[in-house]
mmCIF file of C-alpha atoms in Angstrom:
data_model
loop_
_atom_site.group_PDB
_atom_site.id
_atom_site.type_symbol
_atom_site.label_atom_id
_atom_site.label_comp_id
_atom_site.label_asym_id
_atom_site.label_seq_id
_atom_site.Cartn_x
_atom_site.Cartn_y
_atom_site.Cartn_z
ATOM 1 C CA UNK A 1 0.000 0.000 0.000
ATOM 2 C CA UNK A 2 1.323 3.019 -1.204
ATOM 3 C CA UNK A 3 0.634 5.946 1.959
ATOM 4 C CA UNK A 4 1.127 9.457 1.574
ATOM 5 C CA UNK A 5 3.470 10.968 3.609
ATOM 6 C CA UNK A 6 2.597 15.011 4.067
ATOM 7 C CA UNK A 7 5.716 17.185 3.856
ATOM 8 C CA UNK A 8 6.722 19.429 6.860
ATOM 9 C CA UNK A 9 4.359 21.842 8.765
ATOM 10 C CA UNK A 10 4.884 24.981 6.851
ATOM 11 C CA UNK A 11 6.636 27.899 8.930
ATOM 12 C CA UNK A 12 4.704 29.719 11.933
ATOM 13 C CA UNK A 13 3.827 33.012 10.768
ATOM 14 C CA UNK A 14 2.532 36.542 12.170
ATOM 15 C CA UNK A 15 0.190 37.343 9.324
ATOM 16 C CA UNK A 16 -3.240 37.305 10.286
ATOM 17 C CA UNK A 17 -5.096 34.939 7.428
ATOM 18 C CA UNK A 18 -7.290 36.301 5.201
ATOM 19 C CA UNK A 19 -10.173 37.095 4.987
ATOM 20 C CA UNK A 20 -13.223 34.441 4.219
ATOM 21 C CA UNK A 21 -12.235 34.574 0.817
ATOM 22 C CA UNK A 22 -10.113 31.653 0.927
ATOM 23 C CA UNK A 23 -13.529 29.436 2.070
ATOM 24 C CA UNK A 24 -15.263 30.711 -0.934
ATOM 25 C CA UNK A 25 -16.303 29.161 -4.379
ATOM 26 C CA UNK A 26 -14.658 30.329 -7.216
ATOM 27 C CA UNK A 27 -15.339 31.854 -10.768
ATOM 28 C CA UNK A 28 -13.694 28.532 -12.465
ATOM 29 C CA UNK A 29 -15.032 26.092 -10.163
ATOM 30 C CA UNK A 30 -18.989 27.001 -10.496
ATOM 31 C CA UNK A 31 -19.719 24.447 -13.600
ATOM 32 C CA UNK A 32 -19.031 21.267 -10.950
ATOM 33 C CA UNK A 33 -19.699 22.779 -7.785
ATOM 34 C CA UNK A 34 -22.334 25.386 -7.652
ATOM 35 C CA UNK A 35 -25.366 23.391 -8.099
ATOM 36 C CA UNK A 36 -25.977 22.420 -5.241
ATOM 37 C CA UNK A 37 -24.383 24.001 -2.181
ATOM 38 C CA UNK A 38 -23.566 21.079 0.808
ATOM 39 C CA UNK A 39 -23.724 23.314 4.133
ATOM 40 C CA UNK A 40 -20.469 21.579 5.339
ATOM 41 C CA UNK A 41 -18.664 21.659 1.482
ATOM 42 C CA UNK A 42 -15.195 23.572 1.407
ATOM 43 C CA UNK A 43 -14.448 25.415 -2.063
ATOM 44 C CA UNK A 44 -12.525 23.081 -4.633
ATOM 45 C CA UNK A 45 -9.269 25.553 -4.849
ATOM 46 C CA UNK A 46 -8.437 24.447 -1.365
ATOM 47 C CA UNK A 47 -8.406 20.525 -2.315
ATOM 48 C CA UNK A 48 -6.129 21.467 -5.579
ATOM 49 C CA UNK A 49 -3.883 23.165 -2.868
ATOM 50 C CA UNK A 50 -3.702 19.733 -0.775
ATOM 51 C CA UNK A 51 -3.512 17.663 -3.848
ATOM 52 C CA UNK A 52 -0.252 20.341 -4.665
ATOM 53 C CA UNK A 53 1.450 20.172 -1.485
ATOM 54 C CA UNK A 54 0.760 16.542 -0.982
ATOM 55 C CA UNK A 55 2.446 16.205 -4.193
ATOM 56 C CA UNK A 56 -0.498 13.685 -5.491
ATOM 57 C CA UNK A 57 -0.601 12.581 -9.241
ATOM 58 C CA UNK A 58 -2.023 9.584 -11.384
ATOM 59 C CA UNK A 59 0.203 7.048 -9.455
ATOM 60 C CA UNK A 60 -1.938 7.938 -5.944
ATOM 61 C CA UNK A 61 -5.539 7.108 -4.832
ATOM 62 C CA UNK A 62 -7.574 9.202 -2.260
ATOM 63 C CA UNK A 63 -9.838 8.171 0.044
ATOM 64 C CA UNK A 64 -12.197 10.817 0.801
ATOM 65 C CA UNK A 65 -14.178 9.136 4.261
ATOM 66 C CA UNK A 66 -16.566 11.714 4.475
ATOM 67 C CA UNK A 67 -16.775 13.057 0.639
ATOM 68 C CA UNK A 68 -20.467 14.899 1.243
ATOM 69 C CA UNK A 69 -21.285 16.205 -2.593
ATOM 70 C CA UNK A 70 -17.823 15.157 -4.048
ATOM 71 C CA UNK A 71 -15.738 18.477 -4.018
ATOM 72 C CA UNK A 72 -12.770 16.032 -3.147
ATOM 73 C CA UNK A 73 -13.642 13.602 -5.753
ATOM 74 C CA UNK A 74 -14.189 15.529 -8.805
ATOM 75 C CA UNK A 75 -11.495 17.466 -8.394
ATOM 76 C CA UNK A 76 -9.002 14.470 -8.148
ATOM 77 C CA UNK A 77 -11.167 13.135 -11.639
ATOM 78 C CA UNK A 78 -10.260 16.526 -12.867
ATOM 79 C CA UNK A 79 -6.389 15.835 -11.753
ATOM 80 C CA UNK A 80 -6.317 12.567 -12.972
ATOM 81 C CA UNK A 81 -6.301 11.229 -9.541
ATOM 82 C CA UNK A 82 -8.320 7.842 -8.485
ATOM 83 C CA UNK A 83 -10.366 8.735 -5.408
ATOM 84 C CA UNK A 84 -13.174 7.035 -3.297
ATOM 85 C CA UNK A 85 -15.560 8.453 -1.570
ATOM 86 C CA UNK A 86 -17.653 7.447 1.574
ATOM 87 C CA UNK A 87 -21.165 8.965 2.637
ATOM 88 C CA UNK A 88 -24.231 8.208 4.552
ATOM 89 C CA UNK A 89 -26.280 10.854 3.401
ATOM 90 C CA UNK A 90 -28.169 9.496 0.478
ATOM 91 C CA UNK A 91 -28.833 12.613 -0.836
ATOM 92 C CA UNK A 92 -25.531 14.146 -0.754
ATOM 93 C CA UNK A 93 -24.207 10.607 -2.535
ATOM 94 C CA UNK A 94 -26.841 11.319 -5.231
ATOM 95 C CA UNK A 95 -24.817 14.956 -5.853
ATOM 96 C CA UNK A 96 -21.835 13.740 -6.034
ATOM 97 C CA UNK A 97 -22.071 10.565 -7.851
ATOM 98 C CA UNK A 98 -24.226 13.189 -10.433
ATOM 99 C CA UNK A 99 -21.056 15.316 -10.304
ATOM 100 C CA UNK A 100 -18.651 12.902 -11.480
ATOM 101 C CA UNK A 101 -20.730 11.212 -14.057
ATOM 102 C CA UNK A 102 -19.315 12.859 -17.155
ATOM 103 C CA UNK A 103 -20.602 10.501 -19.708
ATOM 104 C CA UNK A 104 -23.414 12.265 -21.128
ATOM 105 C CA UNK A 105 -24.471 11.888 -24.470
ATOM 106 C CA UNK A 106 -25.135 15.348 -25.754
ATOM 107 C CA UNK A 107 -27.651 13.723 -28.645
ATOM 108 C CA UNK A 108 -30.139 12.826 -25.620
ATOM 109 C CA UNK A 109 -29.532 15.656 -23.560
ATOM 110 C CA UNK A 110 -30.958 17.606 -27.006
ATOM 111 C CA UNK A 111 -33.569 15.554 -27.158
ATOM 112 C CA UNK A 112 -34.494 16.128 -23.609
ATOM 113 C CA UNK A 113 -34.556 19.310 -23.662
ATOM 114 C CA UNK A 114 -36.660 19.933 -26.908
ATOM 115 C CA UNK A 115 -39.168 17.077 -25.447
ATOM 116 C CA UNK A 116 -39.244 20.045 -22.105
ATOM 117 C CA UNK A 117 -39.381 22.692 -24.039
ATOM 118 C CA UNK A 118 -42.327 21.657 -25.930
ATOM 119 C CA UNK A 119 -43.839 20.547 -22.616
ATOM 120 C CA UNK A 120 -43.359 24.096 -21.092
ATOM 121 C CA UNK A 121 -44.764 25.381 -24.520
ATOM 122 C CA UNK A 122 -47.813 23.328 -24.161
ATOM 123 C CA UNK A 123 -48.172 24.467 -20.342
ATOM 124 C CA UNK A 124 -48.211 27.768 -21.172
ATOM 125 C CA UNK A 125 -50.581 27.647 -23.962
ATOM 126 C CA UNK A 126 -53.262 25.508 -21.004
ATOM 127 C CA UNK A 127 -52.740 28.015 -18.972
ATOM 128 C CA UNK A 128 -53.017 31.337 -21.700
ATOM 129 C CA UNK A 129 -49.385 32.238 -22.049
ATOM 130 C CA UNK A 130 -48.865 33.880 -24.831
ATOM 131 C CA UNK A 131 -45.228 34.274 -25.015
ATOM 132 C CA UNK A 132 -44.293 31.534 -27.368
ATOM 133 C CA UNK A 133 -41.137 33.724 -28.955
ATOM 134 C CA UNK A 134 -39.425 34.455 -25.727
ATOM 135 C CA UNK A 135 -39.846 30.106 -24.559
ATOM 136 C CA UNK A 136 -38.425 29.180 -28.253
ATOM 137 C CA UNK A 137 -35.602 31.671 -28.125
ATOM 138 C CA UNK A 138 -34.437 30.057 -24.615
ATOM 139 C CA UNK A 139 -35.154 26.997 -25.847
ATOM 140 C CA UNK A 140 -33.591 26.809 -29.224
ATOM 141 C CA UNK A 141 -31.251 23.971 -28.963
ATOM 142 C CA UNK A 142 -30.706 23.498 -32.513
#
């Protein structure tokens, strides 16, 4: 078994840390993360800076014993990493095993969403919405 050793403490220092900034989502990690919001989730720049430090690559595997939604998880499948994750919450597994599914066909996802769109369409003309140009400009997938 191949354990990962972390390097040395880094120095003591006298600067006060930042702000909350540092706990926050960011810009580039919305598309995978900002879906759905975990109450006890971290941001996904502060596994990356692990993953650096711990000097992790392809030839590791993480065990993530609590992984919650997956920030850990699909950000080592972004790496390249092999990871596991462990949760009781079946809710929370449902978000993250949604986040690292990747293998969607874009063909159906189309087709989905012109089958909804023409749903909403049809909705709207039950109920006497008459704003059919504004629905098929959102809606125009093709």
């Amino acid at each position: 078994m191949n354990l990962v050793e972390p390097g040395p403490p880094p120095a003591p220092s006298g600067v006060v840390p930042k702000t909350r900034e540092d706990n926050k989502l960011r810009v580039e990690d919305r598309a995978a993360h900002d879906w759905y919001r975990f109450v006890l989730s971290y941001p996904a720049h502060i596994v990356r800076t692990y993953v650096g430090r711990f000097g992790l690559d392809a030839r590791h595997n993480v065990l993530d014993p609590f992984c919650g939604t997956g920030t850990t998880i699909v950000e080592c499948k972004k790496l390249g990493i092999s990871s596991c994750g462990i949760e009781p919450n079946p809710m929370a597994v449902f978000a993250s095993r949604t986040k690292v599914d990747w293998d969607v066909d874009p063909d159906q996802l189309i087709t989905h969403a012109s089958r909804m769109a023409k749903l909403t369409l049809e909705r709207f003309e039950e109920q006497g919405i008459q704003d059919e140009e504004t629905v098929l400009r959102c809606f125009r997938w093709n």
